[in-house]
Coordinates of C-alpha atoms and ligand atoms in Angstrom, one line a residue:
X1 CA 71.1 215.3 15.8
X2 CA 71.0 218.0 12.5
X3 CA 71.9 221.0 13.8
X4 CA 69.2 222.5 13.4
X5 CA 66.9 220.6 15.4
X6 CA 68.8 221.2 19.1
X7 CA 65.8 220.3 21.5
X8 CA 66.4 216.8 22.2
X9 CA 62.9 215.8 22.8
X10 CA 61.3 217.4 18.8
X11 CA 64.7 215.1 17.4
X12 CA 63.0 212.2 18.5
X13 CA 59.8 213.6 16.9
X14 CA 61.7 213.8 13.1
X15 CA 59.6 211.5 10.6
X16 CA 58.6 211.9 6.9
X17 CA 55.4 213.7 5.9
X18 CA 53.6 211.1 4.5
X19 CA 54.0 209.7 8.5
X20 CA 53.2 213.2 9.6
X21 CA 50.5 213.1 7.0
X22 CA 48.4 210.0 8.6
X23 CA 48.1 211.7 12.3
X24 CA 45.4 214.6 10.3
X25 CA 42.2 213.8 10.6
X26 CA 38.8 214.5 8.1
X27 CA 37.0 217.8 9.4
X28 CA 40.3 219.7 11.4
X29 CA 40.7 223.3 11.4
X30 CA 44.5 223.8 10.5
X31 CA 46.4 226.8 11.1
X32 CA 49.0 226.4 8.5
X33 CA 52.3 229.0 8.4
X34 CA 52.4 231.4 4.7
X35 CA 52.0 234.6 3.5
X36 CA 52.6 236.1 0.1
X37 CA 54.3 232.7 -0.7
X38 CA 56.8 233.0 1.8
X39 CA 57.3 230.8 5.1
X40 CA 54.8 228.2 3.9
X41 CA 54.7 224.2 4.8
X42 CA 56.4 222.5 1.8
X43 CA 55.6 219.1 2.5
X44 CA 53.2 217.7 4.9
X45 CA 50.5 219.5 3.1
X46 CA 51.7 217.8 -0.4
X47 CA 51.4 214.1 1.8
X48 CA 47.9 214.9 3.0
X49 CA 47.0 215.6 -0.5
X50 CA 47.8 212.3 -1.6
X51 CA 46.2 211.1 1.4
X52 CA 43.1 212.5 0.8
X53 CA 43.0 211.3 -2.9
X54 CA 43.4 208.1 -1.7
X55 CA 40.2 208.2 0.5
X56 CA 37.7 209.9 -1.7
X57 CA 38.8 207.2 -4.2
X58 CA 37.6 204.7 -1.6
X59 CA 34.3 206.8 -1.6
X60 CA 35.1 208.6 2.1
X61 CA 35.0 212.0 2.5
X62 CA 38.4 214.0 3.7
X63 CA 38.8 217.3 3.8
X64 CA 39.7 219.8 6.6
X65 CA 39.4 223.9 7.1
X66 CA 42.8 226.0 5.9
X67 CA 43.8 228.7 8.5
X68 CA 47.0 230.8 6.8
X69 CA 48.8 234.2 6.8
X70 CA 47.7 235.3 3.6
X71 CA 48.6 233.0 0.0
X72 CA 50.8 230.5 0.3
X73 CA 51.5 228.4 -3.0
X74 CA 51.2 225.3 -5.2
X75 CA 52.9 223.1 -2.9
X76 CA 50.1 223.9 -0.7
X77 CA 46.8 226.0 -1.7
X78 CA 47.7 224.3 -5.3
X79 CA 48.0 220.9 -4.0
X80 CA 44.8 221.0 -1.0
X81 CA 42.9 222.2 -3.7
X82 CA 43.3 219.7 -6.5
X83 CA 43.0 217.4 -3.9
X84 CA 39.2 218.7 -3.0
X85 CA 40.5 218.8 0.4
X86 CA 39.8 221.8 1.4
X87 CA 36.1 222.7 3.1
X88 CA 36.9 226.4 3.7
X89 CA 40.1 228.6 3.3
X90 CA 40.6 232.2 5.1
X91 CA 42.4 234.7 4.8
X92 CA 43.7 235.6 1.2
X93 CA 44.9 233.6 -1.8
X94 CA 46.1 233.7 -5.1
X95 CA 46.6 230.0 -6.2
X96 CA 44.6 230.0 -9.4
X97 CA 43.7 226.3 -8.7
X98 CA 42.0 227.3 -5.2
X99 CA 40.5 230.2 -7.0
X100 CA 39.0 228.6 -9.8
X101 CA 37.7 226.2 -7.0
X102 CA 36.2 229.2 -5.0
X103 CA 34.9 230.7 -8.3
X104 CA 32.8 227.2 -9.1
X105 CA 31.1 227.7 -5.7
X106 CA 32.9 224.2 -4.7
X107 CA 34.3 225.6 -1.1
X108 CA 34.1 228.3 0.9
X109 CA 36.5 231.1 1.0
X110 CA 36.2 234.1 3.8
X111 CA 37.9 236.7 2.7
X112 CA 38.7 239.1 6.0
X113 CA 40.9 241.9 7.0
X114 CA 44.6 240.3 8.1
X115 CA 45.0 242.1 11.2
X116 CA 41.2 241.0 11.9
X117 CA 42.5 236.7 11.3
X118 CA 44.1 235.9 14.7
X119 CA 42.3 237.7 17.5
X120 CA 38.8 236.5 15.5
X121 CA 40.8 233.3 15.9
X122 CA 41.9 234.2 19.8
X123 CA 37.8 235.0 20.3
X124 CA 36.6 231.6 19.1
X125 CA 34.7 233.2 15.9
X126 CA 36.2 230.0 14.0
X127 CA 35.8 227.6 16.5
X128 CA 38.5 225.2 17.5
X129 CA 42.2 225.3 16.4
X130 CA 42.9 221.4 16.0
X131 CA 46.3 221.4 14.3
X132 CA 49.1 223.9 13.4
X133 CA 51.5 223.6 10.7
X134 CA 54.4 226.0 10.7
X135 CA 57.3 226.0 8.5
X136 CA 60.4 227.0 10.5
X137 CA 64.2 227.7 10.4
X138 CA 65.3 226.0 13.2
X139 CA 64.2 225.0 16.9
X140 CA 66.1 225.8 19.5
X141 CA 67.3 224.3 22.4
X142 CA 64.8 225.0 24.6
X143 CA 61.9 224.7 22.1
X144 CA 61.3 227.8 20.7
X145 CA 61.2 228.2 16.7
X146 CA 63.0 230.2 14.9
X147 CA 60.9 231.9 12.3
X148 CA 61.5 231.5 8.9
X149 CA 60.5 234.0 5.8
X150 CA 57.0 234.9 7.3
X151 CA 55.8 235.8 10.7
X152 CA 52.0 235.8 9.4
X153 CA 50.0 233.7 12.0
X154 CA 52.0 231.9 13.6
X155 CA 52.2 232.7 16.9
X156 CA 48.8 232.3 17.0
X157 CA 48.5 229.1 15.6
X158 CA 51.3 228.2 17.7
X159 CA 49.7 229.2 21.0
X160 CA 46.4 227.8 20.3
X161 CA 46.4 224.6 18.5
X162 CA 45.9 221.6 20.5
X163 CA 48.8 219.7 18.5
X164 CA 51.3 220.6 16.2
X165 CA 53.5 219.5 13.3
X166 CA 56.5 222.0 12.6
X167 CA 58.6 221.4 9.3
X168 CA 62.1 222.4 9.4
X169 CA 63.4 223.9 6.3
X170 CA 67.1 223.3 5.5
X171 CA 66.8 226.2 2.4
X172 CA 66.0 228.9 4.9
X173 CA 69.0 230.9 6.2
X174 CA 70.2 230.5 9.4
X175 CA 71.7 234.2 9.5
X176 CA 67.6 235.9 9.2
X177 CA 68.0 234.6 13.7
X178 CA 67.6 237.9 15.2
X179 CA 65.6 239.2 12.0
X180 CA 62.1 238.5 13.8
X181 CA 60.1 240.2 16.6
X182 CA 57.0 238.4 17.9
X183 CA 55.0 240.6 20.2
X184 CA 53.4 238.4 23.1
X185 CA 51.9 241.7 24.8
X186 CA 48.5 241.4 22.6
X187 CA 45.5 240.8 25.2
X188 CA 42.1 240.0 24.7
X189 CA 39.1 242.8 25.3
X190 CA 38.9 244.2 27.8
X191 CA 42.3 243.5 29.1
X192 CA 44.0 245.1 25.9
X193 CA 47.1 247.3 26.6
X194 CA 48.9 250.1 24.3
X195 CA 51.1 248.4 21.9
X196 CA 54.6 249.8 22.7
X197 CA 55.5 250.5 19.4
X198 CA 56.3 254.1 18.4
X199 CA 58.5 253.9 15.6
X200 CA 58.9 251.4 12.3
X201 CA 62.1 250.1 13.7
X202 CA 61.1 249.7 17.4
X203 CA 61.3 246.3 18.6
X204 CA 58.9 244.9 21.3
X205 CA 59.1 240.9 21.1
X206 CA 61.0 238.2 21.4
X207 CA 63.1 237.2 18.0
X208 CA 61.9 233.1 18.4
X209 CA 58.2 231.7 18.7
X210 CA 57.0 229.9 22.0
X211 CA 56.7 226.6 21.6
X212 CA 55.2 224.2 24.2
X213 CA 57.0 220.9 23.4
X214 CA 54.6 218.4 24.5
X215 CA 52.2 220.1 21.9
X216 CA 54.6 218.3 18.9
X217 CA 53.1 215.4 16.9
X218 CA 56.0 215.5 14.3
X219 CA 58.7 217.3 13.0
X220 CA 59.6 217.4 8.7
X221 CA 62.7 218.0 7.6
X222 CA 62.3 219.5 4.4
X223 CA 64.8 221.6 2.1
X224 CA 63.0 223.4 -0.5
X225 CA 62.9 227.2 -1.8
X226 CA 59.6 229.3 -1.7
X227 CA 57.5 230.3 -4.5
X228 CA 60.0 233.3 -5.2
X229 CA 57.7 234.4 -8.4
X230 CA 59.7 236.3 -11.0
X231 CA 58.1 239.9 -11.0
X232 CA 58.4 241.8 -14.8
X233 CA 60.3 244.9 -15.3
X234 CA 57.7 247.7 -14.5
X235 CA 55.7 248.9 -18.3
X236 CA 55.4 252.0 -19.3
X237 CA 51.7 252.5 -17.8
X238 CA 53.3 251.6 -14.1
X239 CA 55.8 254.0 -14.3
X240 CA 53.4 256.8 -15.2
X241 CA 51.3 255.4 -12.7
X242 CA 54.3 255.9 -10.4
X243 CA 55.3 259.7 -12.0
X244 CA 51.9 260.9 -10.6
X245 CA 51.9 259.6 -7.2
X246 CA 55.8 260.9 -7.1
X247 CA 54.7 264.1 -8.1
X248 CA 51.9 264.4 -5.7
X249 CA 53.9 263.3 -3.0
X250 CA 56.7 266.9 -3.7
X251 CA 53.4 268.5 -3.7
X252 CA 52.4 267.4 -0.2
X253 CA 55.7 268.2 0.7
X254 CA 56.0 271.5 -0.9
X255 CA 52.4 272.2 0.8
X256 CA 54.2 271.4 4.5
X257 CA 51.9 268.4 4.6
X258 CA 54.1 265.7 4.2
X259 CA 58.2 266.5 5.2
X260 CA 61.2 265.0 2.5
X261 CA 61.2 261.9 4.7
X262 CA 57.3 261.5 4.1
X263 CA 55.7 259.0 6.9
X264 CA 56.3 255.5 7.1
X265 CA 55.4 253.2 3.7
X266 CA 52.8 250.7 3.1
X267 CA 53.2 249.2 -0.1
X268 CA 51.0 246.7 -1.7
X269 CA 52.3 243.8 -3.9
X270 CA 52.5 243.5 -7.8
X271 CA 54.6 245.5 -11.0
X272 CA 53.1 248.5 -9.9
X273 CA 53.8 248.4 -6.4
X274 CA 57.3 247.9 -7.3
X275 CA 57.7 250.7 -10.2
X276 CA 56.3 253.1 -7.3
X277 CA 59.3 252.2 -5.4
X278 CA 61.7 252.3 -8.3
X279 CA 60.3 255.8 -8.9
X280 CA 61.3 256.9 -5.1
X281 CA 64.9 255.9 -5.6
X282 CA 65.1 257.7 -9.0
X283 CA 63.3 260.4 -7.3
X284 CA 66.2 261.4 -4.7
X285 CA 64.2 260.5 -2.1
X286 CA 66.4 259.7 1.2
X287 CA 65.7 258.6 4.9
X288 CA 62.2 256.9 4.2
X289 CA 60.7 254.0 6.1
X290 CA 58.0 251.4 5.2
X291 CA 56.0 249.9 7.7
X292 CA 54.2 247.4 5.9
X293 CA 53.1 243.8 5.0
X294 CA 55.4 242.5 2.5
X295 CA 58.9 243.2 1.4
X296 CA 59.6 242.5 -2.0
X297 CA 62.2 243.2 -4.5
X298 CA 61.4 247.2 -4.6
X299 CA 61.7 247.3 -0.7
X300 CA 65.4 245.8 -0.9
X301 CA 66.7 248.3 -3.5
X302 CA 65.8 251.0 -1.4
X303 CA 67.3 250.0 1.6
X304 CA 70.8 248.9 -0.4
X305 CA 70.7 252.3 -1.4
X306 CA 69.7 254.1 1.6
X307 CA 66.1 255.5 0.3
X308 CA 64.7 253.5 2.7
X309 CA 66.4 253.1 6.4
X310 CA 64.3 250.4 8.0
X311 CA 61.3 248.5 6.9
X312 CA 59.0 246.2 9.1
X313 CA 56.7 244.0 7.9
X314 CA 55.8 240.4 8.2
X315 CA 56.8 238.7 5.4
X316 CA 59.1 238.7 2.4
X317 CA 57.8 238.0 -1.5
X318 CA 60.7 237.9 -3.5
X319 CA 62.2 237.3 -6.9
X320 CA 64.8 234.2 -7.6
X321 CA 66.9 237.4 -8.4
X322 CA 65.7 239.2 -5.2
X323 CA 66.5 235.6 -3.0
X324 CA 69.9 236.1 -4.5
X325 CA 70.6 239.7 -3.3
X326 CA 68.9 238.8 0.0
X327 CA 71.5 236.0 0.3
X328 CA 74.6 238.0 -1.0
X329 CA 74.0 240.6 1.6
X330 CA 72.1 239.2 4.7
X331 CA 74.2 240.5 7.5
X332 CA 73.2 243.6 5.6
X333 CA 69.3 243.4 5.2
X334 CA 69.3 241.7 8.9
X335 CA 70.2 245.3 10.4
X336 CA 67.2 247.1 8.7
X337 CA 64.9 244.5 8.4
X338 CA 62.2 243.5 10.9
X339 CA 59.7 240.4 10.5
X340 CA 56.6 241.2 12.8
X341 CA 53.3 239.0 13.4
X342 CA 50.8 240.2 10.9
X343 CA 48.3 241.0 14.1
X344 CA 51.0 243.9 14.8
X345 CA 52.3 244.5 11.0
X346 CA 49.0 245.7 10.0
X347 CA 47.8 246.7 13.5
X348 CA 45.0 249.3 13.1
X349 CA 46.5 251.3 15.9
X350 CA 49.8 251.3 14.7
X351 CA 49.1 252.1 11.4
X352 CA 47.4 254.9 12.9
X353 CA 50.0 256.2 15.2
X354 CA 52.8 256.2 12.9
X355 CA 50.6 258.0 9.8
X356 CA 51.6 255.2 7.2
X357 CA 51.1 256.1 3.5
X358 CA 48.7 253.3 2.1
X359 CA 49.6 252.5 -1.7
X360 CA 47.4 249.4 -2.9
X361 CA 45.9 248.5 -6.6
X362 CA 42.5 247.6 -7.1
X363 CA 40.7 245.9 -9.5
X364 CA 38.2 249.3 -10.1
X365 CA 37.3 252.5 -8.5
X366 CA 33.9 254.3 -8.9
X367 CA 33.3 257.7 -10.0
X368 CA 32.7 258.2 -6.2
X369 CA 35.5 256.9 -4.7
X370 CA 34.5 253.2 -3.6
X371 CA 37.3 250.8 -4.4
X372 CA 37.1 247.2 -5.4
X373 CA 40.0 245.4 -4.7
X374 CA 38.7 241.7 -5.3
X375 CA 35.8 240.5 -7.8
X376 CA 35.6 240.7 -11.1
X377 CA 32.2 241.7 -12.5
X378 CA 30.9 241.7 -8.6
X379 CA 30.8 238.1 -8.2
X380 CA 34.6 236.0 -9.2
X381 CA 37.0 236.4 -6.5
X382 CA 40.8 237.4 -7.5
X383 CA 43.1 237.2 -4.2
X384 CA 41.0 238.6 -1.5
X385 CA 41.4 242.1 0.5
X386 CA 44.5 240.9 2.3
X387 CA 46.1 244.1 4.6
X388 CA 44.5 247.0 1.9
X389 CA 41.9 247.5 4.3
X390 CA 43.8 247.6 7.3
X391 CA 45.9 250.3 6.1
X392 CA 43.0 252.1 4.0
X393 CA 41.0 252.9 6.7
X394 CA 43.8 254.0 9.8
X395 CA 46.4 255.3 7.6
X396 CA 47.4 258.8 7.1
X397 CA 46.4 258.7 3.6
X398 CA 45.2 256.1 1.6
X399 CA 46.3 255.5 -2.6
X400 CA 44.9 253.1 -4.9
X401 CA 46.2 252.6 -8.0
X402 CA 45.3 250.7 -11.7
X403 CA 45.7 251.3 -14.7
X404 CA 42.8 253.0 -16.7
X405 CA 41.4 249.8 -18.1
X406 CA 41.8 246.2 -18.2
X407 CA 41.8 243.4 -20.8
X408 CA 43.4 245.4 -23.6
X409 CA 41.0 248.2 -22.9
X410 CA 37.2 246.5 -23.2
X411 CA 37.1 247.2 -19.3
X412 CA 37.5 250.4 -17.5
X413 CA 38.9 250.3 -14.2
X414 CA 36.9 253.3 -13.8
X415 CA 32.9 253.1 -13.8
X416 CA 29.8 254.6 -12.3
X417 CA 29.3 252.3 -9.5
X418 CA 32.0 249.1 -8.6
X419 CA 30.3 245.5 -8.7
X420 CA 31.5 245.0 -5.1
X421 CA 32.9 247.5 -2.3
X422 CA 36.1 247.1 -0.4
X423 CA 36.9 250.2 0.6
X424 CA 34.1 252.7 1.1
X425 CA 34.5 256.3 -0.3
X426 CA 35.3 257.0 3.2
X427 CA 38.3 255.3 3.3
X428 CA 40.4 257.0 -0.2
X429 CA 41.7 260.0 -0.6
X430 CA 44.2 259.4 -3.7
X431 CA 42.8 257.3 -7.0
X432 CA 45.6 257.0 -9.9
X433 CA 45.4 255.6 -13.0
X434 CA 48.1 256.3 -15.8
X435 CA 46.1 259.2 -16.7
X436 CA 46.6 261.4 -14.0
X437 CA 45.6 261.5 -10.1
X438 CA 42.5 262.4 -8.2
X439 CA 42.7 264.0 -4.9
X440 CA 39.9 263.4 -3.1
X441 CA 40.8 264.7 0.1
X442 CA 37.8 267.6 1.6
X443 CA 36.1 267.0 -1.7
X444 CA 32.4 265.8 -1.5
X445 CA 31.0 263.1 -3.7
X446 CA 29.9 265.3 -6.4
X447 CA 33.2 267.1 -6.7
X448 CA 35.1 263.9 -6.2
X449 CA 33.2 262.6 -9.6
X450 CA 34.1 265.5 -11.5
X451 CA 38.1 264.8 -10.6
X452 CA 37.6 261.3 -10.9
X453 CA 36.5 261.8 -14.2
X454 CA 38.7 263.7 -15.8
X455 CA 41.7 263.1 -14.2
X456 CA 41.6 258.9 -13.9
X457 CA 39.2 257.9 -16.5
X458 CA 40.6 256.7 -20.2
X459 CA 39.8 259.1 -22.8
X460 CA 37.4 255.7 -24.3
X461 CA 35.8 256.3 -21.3
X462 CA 35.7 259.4 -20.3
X463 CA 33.0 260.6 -22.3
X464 CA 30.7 257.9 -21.0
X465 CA 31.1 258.6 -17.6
X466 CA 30.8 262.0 -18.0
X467 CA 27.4 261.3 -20.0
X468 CA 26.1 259.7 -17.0
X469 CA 27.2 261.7 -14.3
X470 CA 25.5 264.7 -16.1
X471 CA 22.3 262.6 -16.4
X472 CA 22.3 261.6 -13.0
X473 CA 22.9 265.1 -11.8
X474 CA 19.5 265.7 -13.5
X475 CA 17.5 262.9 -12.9
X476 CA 19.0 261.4 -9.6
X477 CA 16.3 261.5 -7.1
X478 CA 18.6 262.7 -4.2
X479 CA 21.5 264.6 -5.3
X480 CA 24.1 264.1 -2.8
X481 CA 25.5 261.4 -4.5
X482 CA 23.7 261.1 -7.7
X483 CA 22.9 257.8 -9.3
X484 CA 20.5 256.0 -12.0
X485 CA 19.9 253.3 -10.2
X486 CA 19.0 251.1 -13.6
X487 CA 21.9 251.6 -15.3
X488 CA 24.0 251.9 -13.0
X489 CA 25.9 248.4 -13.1
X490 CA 24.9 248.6 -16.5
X491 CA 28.7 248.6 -18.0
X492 CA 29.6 245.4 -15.9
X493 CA 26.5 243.3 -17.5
X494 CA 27.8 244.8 -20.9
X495 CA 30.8 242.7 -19.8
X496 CA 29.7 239.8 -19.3
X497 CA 27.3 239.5 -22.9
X498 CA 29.3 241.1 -24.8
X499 CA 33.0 241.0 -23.7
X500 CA 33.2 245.0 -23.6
X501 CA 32.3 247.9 -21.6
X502 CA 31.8 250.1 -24.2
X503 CA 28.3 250.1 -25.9
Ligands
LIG601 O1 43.9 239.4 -14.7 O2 46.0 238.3 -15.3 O3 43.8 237.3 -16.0 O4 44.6 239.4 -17.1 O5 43.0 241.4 -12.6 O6 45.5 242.6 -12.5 O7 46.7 244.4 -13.7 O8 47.9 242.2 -13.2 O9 47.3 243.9 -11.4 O10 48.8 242.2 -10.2 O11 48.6 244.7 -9.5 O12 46.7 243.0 -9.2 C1 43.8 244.3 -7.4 C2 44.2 242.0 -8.1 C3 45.7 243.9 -8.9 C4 45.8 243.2 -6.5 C5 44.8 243.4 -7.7 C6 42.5 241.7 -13.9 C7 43.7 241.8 -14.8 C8 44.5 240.6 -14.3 C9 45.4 241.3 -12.0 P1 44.7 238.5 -15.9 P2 47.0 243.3 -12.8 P3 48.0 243.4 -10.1 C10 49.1 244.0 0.0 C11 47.7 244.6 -0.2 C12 44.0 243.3 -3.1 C13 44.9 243.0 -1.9 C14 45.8 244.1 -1.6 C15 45.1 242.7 -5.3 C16 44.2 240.6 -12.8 O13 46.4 244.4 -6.2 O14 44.9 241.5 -5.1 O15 45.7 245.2 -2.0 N1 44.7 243.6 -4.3 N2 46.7 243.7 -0.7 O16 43.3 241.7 -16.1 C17 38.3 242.8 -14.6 C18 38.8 245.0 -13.9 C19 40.2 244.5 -13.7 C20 40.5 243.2 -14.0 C21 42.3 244.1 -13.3 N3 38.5 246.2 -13.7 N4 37.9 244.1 -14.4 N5 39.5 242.3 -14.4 N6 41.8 243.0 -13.7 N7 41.3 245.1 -13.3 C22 49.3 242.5 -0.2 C23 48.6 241.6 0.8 O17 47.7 242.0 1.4 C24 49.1 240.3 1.1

């Protein structure tokens, strides 16, 4: 038996996906392992695909519901997609196939909070879990799995599927055992208990996921990397981007706010994330923690050079380059490194507790302070709200950041009222675009305008939204937060007849 299959009764369950492939069935709900293309199935989903090709050619219908983490990639959003196989897909995504799909109105996509995914699963809001597929590292003697590069939703899926198929991936390291803690404390209401978790690098769980045996329908042996997407050296814009929020941050501390070690970090994904990070380490900062989703090639610099001392989070999105640091040094990483369940990694009440810093882009912020972090023009989906929200709303302070304008500058990223909300004015306190920040902390919606304005806005811009903020503090019917209601959303149906923002 391969080593790492040691539970004598899964061995005898090994067989190839395309076998693992025939026991799905048309019209499941699937709770498939993946977040942030990390941890994801590699090949039973790829064997379905074919599978359902296959039957729609013969003129049957075959598609089933996609339960994940968060994205996943082409080997499986990619390949479901293209297949027309899927009927509806939650949480977040970023496979531009599946998107395109979404986008055309072709299936349906529910784009919730991550924390929110598995107790709305754990109180039947998505009916019955019929399948789980979960990648893992290895399964243990006694049946237990040991995680592999994402926590996500497992344990959920795990616990609540009637049957499961696990895939066993030869390309993950063996050395992450130890690397993960799944909390089994969570209840459901009103039986719900204080999570025991008071610091980033507390452990509460159990480093394997509970498996009942008799629940296995097939194990894959697979051997294949994740997506591992190159990330580009930060630009210029996101390391300005970065200056501004670095400055702010000495400010806070210099105001007794925030101490040198600020409070623990929540850092979204993407260039700018990342330059934000870079711009700590060059910064002299020392003794930080993140307490996050996603730890990507930013987060491992700082803890190989001792900015950061521990980070939690429930997934890794890495570089090939990043992989290969990972690798070199994983006894290393293992020490300061913990993999949660997303359920706990963006719990609302821990973010809460511990006073995490929230530091997400968006797609556009208002002069107001509403952010949108998902649709273009109000009505085309990009990746979905993923954990911004549950770290917006609980965390000690919450940043968004962009740059000042989008497609080589016919689109402001700053505009009198966003297309669509994700996070409500009550949620920001920091917008910052290369331009400069806002802080909109104790500031009402009037005052936050004028800072917005000309602090965030591009000097194309700026004039416009000044213009209209000035003739709606004059014609606005109510003036607490002043608005012409007709032109409002004016600029974004510019966009879409004429290409450009600007009149
Ligand atoms: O599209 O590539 O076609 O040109 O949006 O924009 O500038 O590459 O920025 O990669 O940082 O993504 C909000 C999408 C930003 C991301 C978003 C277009 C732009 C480009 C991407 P093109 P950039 P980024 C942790 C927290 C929500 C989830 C979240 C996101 C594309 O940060 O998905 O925060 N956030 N999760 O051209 C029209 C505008 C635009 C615009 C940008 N105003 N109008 N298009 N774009 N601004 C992670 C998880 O939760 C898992």
């Amino acid at each position: 038996m391969d080593h790492r299959i040691r539970h004598a009764g899964l061995g005898a369950k090994v067989m190839t996906a395309t076998k693992a492939a025939e026991l799905v069935d048309h019209g499941m709900t699937i709770g498939m392992s993946g977040f942030t293309g990390a941890g994801y199935p590699k090949a039973v989903p790829q064997a379905l695909a074919a599978r359902m090709v296959a039957t729609h050619e013969r003129g049957e219908s075959f598609r089933v519901r996609v339960l994940t983490g968060a994205s996943t990639a082409p080997e499986l959003d990619g390949a479901l997609a293209r297949a027309d196989g899927i009927d509806l897909r939650l949480p977040y995504q970023s496979d531009p196939e599946l998107r395109a799909r979404i986008n055309r109105g072709e299936m349906d996509y529910l784009d919730i909070h991550l924390s929110h995914v598995a107790q709305y699963a754990w109180f039947g809001f998505f009916g019955k879990l019929d399948l789980a597929v979960v990648e893992a590292t290895a399964i243990m003697p006694d049946g237990r799995l040991l995680p592999s590069s994402s926590v996500g939703n497992n344990k959920t899926w795990l616990d609540l599927a009637d049957k499961v198929i696990v895939e066993v991936n030869h390309w993950q390291p063996m050395e992450m055992e130890g690397m993960h803690d799944v909390y089994y404390g969570t209840a459901l209401p009103p039986n719900r208990k204080p999570i025991p978790l008071l610091k980033p690098d507390d452990r509460i769980g159990e480093p394997y996921l509970r498996l009942d045996p008799d629940k296995v329908i097939a194990v894959v042996e697979t051997n294949a990397p994740d997506r591992n997407s190159a990330f580009s050296p930060p630009d210029d814009c996101s390391r300005q981007i970065a200056g501004h929020l670095i400055e702010f941050f000495r400010h806070e501390i210099a105001k007794g706010r925030l101490s040198p070690q600020l409070l623990p970090l929540q850092s979204g994904v993407g260039n700018i994330a990342n330059a934000v990070l870079g711009g700590l380490r060059d910064g002299g900062f020392k003794g930080l923690t993140a307490f996050t989703e996603v730890i990507q090639d930013g987060m491992l610099d700082l803890l190989a050079n001792d900015v950061l001392s521990v980070a939690s989070a429930t997934s890794f999105s890495l570089s090939p380059a990043g992989i290969e640091r990972f690798l070199a040094d994983i006894e290393f990483f293992r020490k300061r490194i913990i993999l949660r369940t997303q359920e706990i990694s963006n719990h609302p009440e821990l973010v809460r507790r511990l006073g995490c810093i929230a530091m997400n882009g968006m797609v556009e912020a208002d002069i107001y302070g509403n952010i949108n972090s998902t649709h273009v023009a109000g009505t085309s989906i990009i990746n979905g709200i993923g954990g911004s929200g549950d770290f917006a709303r609980n965390g000690f302070m919450s940043c968004f950041l962009t740059p000042s304008t989008a497609k080589n500058g016919a689109v402001s990223c700053i505009v009198p009222m966003v297309s669509h909300v994700d996070h409500t004015e009550h949620d920001v306190a920091v917008v910052v675009t290369e331009q400069g920040l806002a802080d909109l902390r104790g500031l009402s919606p009037r005052q936050r305008a004028k800072v917005v304005i000309e602090r965030c806005a591009h000097p194309d811009y700026r004039p416009l939204l000044q213009d209209y903020f000035n003739r709606a503090l004059h014609d606005s019917r109510g003036k607490h937060t002043p608005h012409l209601l007709s032109e409002a959303l004016a600029w974004h149906q510019r966009f879409l007849e004429t290409g450009d923002m600007r009149p």
